[in-house]
Short mmCIF file of C-alpha atoms and ligand atoms in Angstrom, two decimals:
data_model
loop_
_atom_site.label_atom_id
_atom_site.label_comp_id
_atom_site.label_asym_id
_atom_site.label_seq_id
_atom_site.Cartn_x
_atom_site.Cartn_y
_atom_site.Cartn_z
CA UNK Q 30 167.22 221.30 161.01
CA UNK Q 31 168.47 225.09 158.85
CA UNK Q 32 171.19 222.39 158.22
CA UNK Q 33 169.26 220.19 156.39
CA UNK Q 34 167.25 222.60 154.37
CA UNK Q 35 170.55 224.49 153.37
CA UNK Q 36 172.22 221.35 152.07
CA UNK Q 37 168.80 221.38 150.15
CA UNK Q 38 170.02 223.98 148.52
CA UNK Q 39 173.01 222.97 147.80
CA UNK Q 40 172.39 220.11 146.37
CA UNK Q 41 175.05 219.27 144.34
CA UNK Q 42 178.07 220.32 146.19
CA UNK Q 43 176.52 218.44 149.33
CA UNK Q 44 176.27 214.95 147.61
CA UNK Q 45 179.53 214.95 145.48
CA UNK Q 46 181.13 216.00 149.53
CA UNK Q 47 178.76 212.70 151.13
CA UNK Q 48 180.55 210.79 148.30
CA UNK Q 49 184.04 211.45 148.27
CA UNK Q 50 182.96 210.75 152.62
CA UNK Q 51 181.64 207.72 151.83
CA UNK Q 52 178.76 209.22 154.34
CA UNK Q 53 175.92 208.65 151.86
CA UNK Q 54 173.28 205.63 153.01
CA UNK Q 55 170.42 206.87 151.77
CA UNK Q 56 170.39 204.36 148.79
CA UNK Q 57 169.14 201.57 150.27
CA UNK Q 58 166.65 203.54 152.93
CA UNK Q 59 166.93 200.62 155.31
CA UNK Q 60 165.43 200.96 159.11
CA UNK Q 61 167.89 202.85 160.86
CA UNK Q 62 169.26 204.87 158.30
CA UNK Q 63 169.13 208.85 158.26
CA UNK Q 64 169.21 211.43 155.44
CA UNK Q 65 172.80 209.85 155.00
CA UNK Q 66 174.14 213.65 155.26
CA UNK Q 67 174.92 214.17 158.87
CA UNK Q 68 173.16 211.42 160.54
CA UNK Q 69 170.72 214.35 162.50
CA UNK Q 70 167.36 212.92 162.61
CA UNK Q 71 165.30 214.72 159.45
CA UNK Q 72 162.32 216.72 160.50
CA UNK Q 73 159.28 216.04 158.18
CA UNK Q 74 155.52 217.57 158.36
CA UNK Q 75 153.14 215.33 156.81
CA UNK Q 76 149.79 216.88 155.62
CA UNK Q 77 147.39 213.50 155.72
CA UNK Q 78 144.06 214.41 153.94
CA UNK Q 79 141.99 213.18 156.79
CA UNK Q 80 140.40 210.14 158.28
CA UNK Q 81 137.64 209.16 155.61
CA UNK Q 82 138.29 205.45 154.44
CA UNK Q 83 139.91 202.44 155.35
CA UNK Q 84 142.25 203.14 152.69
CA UNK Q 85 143.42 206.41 154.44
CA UNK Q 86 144.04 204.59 157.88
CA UNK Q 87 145.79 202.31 155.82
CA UNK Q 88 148.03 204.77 154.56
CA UNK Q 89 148.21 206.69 157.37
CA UNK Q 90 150.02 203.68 159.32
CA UNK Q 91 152.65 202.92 156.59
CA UNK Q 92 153.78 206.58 156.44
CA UNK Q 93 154.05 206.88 160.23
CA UNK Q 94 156.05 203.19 160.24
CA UNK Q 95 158.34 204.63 157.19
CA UNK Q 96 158.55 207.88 158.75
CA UNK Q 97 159.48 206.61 162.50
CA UNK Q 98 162.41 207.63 164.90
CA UNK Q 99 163.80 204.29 163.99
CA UNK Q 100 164.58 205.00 160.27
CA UNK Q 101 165.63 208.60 161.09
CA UNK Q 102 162.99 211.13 161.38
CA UNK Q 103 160.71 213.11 163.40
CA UNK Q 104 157.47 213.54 162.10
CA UNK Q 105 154.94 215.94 162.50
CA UNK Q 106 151.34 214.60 161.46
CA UNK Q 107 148.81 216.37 160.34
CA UNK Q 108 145.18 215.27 159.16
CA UNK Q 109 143.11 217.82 157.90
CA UNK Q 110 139.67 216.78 158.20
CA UNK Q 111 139.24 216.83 154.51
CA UNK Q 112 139.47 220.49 154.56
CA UNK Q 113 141.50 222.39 151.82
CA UNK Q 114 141.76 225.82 153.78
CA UNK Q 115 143.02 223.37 156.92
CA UNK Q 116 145.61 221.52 154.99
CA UNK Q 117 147.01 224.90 153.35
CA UNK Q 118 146.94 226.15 157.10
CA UNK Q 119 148.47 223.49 158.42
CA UNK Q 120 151.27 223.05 155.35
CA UNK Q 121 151.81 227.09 156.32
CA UNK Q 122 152.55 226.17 159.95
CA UNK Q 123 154.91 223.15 158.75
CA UNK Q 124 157.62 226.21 157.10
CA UNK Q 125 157.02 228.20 160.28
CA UNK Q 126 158.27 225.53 161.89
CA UNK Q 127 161.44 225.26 159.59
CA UNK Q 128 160.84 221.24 159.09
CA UNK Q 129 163.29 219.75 156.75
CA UNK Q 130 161.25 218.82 153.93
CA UNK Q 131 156.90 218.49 153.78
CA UNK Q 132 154.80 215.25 153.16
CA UNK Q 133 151.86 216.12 151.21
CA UNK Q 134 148.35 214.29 150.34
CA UNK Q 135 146.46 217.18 148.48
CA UNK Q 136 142.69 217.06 149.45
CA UNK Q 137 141.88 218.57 146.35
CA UNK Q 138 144.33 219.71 143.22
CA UNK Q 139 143.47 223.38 143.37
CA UNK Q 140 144.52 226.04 145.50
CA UNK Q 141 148.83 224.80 146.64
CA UNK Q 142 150.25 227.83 144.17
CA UNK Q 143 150.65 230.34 146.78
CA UNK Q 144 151.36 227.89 149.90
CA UNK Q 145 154.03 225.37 147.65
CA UNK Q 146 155.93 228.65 146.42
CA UNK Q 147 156.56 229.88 150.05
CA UNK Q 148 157.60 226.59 150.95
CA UNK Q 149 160.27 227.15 148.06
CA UNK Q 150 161.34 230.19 149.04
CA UNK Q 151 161.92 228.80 151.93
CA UNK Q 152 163.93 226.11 151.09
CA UNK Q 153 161.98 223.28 151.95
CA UNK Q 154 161.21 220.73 149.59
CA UNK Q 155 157.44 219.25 149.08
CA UNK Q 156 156.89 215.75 148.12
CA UNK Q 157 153.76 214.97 146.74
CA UNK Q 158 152.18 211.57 148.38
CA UNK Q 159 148.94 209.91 146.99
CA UNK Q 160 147.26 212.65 144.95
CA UNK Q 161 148.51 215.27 142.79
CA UNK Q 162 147.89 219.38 142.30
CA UNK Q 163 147.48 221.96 139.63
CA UNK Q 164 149.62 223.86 140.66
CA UNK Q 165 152.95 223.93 138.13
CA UNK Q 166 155.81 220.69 138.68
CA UNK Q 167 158.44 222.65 139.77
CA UNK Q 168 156.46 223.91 143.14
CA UNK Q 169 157.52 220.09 144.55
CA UNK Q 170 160.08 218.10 143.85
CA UNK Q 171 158.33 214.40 143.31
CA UNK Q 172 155.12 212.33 143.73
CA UNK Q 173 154.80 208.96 145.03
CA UNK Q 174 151.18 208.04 144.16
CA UNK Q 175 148.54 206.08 141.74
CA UNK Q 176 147.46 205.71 138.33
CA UNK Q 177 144.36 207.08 139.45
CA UNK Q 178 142.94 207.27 135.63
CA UNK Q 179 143.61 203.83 135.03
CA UNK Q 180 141.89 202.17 137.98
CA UNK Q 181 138.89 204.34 136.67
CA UNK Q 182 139.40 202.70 133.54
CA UNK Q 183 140.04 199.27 134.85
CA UNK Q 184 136.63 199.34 136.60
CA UNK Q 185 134.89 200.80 133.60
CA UNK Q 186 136.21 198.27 131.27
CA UNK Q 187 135.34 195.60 133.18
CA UNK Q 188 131.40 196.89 133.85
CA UNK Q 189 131.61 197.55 129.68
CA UNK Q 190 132.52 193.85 129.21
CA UNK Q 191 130.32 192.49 132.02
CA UNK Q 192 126.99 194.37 132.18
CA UNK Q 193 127.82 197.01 128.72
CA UNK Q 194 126.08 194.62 125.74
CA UNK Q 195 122.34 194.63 126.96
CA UNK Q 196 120.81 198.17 128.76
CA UNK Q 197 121.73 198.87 132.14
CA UNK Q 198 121.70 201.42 134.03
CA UNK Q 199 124.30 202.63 136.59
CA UNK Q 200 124.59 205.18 139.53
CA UNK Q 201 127.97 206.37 140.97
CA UNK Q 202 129.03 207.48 144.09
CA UNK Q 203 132.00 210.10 143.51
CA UNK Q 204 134.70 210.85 146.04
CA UNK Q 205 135.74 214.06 147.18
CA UNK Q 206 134.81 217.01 144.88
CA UNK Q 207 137.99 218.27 143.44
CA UNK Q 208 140.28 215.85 144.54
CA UNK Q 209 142.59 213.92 141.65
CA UNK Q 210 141.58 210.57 142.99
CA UNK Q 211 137.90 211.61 142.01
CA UNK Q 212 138.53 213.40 138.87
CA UNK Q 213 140.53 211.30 137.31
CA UNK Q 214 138.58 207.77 137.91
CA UNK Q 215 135.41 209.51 136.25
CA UNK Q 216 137.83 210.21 133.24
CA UNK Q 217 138.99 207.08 133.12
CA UNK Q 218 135.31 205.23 134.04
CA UNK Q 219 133.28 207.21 131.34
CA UNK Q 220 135.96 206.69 128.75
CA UNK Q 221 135.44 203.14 129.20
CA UNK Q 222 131.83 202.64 129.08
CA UNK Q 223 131.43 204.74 126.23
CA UNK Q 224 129.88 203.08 123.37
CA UNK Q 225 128.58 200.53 125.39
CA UNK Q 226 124.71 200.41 126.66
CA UNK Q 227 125.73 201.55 130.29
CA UNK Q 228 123.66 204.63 131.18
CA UNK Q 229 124.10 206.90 134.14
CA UNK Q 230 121.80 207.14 135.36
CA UNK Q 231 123.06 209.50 138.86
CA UNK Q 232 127.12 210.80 139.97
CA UNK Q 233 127.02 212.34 142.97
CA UNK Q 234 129.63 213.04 145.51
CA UNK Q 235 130.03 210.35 148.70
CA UNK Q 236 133.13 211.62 149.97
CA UNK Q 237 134.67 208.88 150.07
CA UNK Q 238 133.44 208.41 153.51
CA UNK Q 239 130.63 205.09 154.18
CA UNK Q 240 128.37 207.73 156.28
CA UNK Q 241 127.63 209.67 153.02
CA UNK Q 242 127.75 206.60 150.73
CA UNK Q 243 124.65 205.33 152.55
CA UNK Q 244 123.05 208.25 152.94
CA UNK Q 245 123.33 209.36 148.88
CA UNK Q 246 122.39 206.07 148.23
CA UNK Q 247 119.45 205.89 149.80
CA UNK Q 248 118.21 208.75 147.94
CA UNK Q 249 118.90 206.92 144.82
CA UNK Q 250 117.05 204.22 145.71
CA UNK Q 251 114.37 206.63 146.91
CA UNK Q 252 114.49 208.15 143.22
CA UNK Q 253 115.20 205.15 140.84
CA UNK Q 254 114.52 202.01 143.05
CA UNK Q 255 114.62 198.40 141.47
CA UNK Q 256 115.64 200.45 137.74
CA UNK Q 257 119.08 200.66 139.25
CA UNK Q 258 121.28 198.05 137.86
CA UNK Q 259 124.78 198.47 138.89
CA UNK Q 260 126.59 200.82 141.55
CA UNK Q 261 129.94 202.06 140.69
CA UNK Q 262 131.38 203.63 143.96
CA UNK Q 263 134.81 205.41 143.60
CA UNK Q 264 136.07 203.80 146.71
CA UNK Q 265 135.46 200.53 148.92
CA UNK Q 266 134.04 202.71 151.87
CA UNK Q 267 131.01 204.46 149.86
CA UNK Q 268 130.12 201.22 148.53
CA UNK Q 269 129.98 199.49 152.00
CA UNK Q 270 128.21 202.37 152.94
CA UNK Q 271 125.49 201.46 150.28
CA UNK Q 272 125.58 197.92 150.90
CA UNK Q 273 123.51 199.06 154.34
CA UNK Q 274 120.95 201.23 151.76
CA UNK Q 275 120.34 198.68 149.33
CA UNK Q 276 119.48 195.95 152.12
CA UNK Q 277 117.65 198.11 153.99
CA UNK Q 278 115.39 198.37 150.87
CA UNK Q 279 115.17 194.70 150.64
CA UNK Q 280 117.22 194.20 147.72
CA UNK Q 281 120.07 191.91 147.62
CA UNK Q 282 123.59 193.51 146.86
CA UNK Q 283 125.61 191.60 144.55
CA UNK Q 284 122.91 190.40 142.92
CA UNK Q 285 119.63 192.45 142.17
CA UNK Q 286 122.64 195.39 142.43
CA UNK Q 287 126.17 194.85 141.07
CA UNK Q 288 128.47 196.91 142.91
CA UNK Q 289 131.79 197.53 141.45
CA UNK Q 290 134.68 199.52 144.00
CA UNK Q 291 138.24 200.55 143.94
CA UNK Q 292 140.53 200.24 147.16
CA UNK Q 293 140.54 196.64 147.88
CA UNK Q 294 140.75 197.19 151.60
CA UNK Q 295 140.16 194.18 153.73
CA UNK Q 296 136.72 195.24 154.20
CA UNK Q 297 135.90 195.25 150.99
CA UNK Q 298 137.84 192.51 149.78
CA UNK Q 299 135.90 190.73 152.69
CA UNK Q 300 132.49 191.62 150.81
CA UNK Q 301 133.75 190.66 147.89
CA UNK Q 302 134.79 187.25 148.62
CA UNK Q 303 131.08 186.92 150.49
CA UNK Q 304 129.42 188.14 146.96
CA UNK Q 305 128.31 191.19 148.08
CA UNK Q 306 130.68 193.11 145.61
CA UNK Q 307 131.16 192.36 142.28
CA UNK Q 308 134.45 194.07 141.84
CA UNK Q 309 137.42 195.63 143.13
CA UNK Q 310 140.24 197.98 141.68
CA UNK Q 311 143.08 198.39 143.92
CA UNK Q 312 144.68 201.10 145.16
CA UNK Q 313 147.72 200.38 147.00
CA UNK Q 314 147.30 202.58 150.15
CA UNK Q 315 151.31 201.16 151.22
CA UNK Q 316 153.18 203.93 150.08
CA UNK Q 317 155.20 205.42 153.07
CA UNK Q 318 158.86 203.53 152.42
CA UNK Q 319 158.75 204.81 148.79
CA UNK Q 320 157.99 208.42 149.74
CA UNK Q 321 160.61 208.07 153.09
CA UNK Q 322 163.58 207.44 150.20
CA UNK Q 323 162.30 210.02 148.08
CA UNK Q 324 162.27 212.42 151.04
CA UNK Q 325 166.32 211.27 151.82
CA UNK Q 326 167.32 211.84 148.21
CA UNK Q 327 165.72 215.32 147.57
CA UNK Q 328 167.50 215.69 150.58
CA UNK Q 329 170.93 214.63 150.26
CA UNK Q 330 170.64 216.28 146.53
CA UNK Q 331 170.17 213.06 144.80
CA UNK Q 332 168.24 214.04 141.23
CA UNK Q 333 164.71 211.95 142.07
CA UNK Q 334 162.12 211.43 139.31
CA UNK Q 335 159.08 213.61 139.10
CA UNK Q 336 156.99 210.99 139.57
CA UNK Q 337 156.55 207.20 140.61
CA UNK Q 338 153.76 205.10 140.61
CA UNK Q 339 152.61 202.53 142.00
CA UNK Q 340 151.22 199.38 140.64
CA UNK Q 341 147.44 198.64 140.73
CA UNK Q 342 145.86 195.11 141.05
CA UNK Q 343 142.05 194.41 140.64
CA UNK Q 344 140.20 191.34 141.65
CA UNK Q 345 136.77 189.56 141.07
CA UNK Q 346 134.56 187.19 143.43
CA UNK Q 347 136.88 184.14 143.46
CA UNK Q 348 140.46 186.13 143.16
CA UNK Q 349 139.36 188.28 146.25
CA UNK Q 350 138.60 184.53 148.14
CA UNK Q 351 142.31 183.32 146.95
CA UNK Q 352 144.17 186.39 148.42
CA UNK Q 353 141.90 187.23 151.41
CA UNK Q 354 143.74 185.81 154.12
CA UNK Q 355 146.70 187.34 152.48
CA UNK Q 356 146.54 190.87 152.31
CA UNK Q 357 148.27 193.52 154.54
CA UNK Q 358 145.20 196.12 154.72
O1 AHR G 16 143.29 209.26 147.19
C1 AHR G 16 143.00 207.91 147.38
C2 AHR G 16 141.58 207.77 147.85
O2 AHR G 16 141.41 208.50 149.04
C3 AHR G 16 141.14 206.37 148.21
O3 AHR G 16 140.65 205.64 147.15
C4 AHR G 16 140.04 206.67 149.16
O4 AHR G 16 139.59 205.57 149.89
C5 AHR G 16 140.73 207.69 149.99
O5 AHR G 16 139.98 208.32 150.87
#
């Protein structure tokens, strides 16, 4: 695998040498294919966040089926249990190792400055997957991952125009404290409603996880009870989580609570086709062939772009019934 990482490092030289070879078959990434350099299989760590949401299991699958012995690689998995201090560790024990290059879905954006510059002293690349970091650009070498501002945004806008022109008031359940998915949907989500008569009326962290969802919204409806109008939940899981509060306090979801989600998971989309949810936002979870070329370019010193993202859908009641049957997750 020192092979790999050193034609890492020398980038250039390596791919003009796979050219004039005519080794190079990283470009189309098809099953089967390796880093196009040698043909050695390409040792990657992947640091997963966790296990939290139907979204993450979701994405968890598609990176392990992009990342398979099939197409070329070896992968070591990690999931972190949602802990930053884990994830560094475990990022840390990936350049022990000496993998090839590192998979990484950042729990939260703060704290990869020390860990990402070890990795490139050691010559081995980090690709961002999913969320981003603080830390500065040229720590990793791409990011496969979502407009996370704009699905905020997309849900907001759509509450503004739906529920915004007469007084209502709103709670939200927020994902994981610190974490760009989080972050950046409340920037995009409060940008939106602004100006109209939305008022929040409670944020507070769900973890993106349905245990918590339930359990912080029961103590919303403990606090504010039939005054709460509309749930926005910063992920499909938390607000299936809450559907379980809000029946349990004999209110009907849906309807004497409009519940507006982003993911679009089957679940979800399942509650929205039964009128249940109000809303979705998608957030395409399917991201593991995009990141598995990225990884085979950085590594056969292709120049990649520093980011790519991927397209968003969202869907209301009758759009979630017309596609239902059709989704992948
Ligand atoms: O980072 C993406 C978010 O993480 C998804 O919306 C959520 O379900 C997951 O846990």
């Amino acid at each position: 695998m020192k092979a790999k990482r050193l034609l890492a490092g020398l980038a250039l030289a390596g791919a003009v040498a796979l050219a004039a070879t005519g080794c190079s078959g990283s470009g189309s990434g098809g099953a089967g294919s390796t880093d196009g350099a040698s043909g050695d299989v390409i040792t990657v760590g992947f640091a997963q966040t966790g296990s939290e949401s139907g979204w993450r299991s979701a994405n968890t699958e598609s990176m392990k089926e992009a990342f398979s012995a099939e197409n070329g690689f070896d992968l070591v998995f990690n999931a972190a249990d949602n802990k930053p201090e884990a994830q560094i560790a475990a990022v840390r024990n990936f350049i022990n190792q000496g993998v090839d290059a590192i998979v990484l879905a950042p729990i939260v954006s703060d704290g990869w400055d020390d860990v990402l510059k070890e990795a490139k002293d050691a010559g081995i690349p980090v690709i961002l997957e999913d969320r981003t970091v603080s830390a500065p650009d040229d720590l990793y070498e791409s990011w496969v991952g979502l407009d996370f501002e704009k699905e905020g945004e997309t849900a907001g806008k759509w509450v503004a125009d739906n529920y915004g022109k007469q007084p209502t008031n709103l709670v939200v359940l927020e994902g994981t404290t610190g974490s760009s998915a989080a972050t950046d949907r409340a920037t995009g989500f409060n940008s939106a409603i602004e100006g109209s008569q939305i008022k929040v009326l409670d944020s507070q962290t769900g973890n993106f996880t349905r245990a918590d969802g339930k359990t912080v919204m029961e103590g919303f409806l403990q606090k504010y009870g039939s005054e709460i109008n509309v749930l926005f939940a910063q992920n499909d899981d938390m607000g299936l989580g809450a559907l379980d509060a809000i029946k349990a306090a004999g209110l009907t979801p849906g309807q004497d609570i409009k519940i507006v989600t982003i993911d679009a998971v089957k679940d979800g989309m399942t509650a929205l086709a039964d009128g249940e949810f109000n809303y979705i936002v998608e957030c395409n979870p399917l991201l593991g062939d995009q990141v598995a070329q990225v990884v085979k370019d950085v590594l056969a010193g292709k120049t990649v772009d520093k980011q790519y993202i991927v397209e968003d859908q969202a869907f209301d009641q009758e759009q979630a019934k017309a596609v239902l049957d059709s989704r992948p997750y």
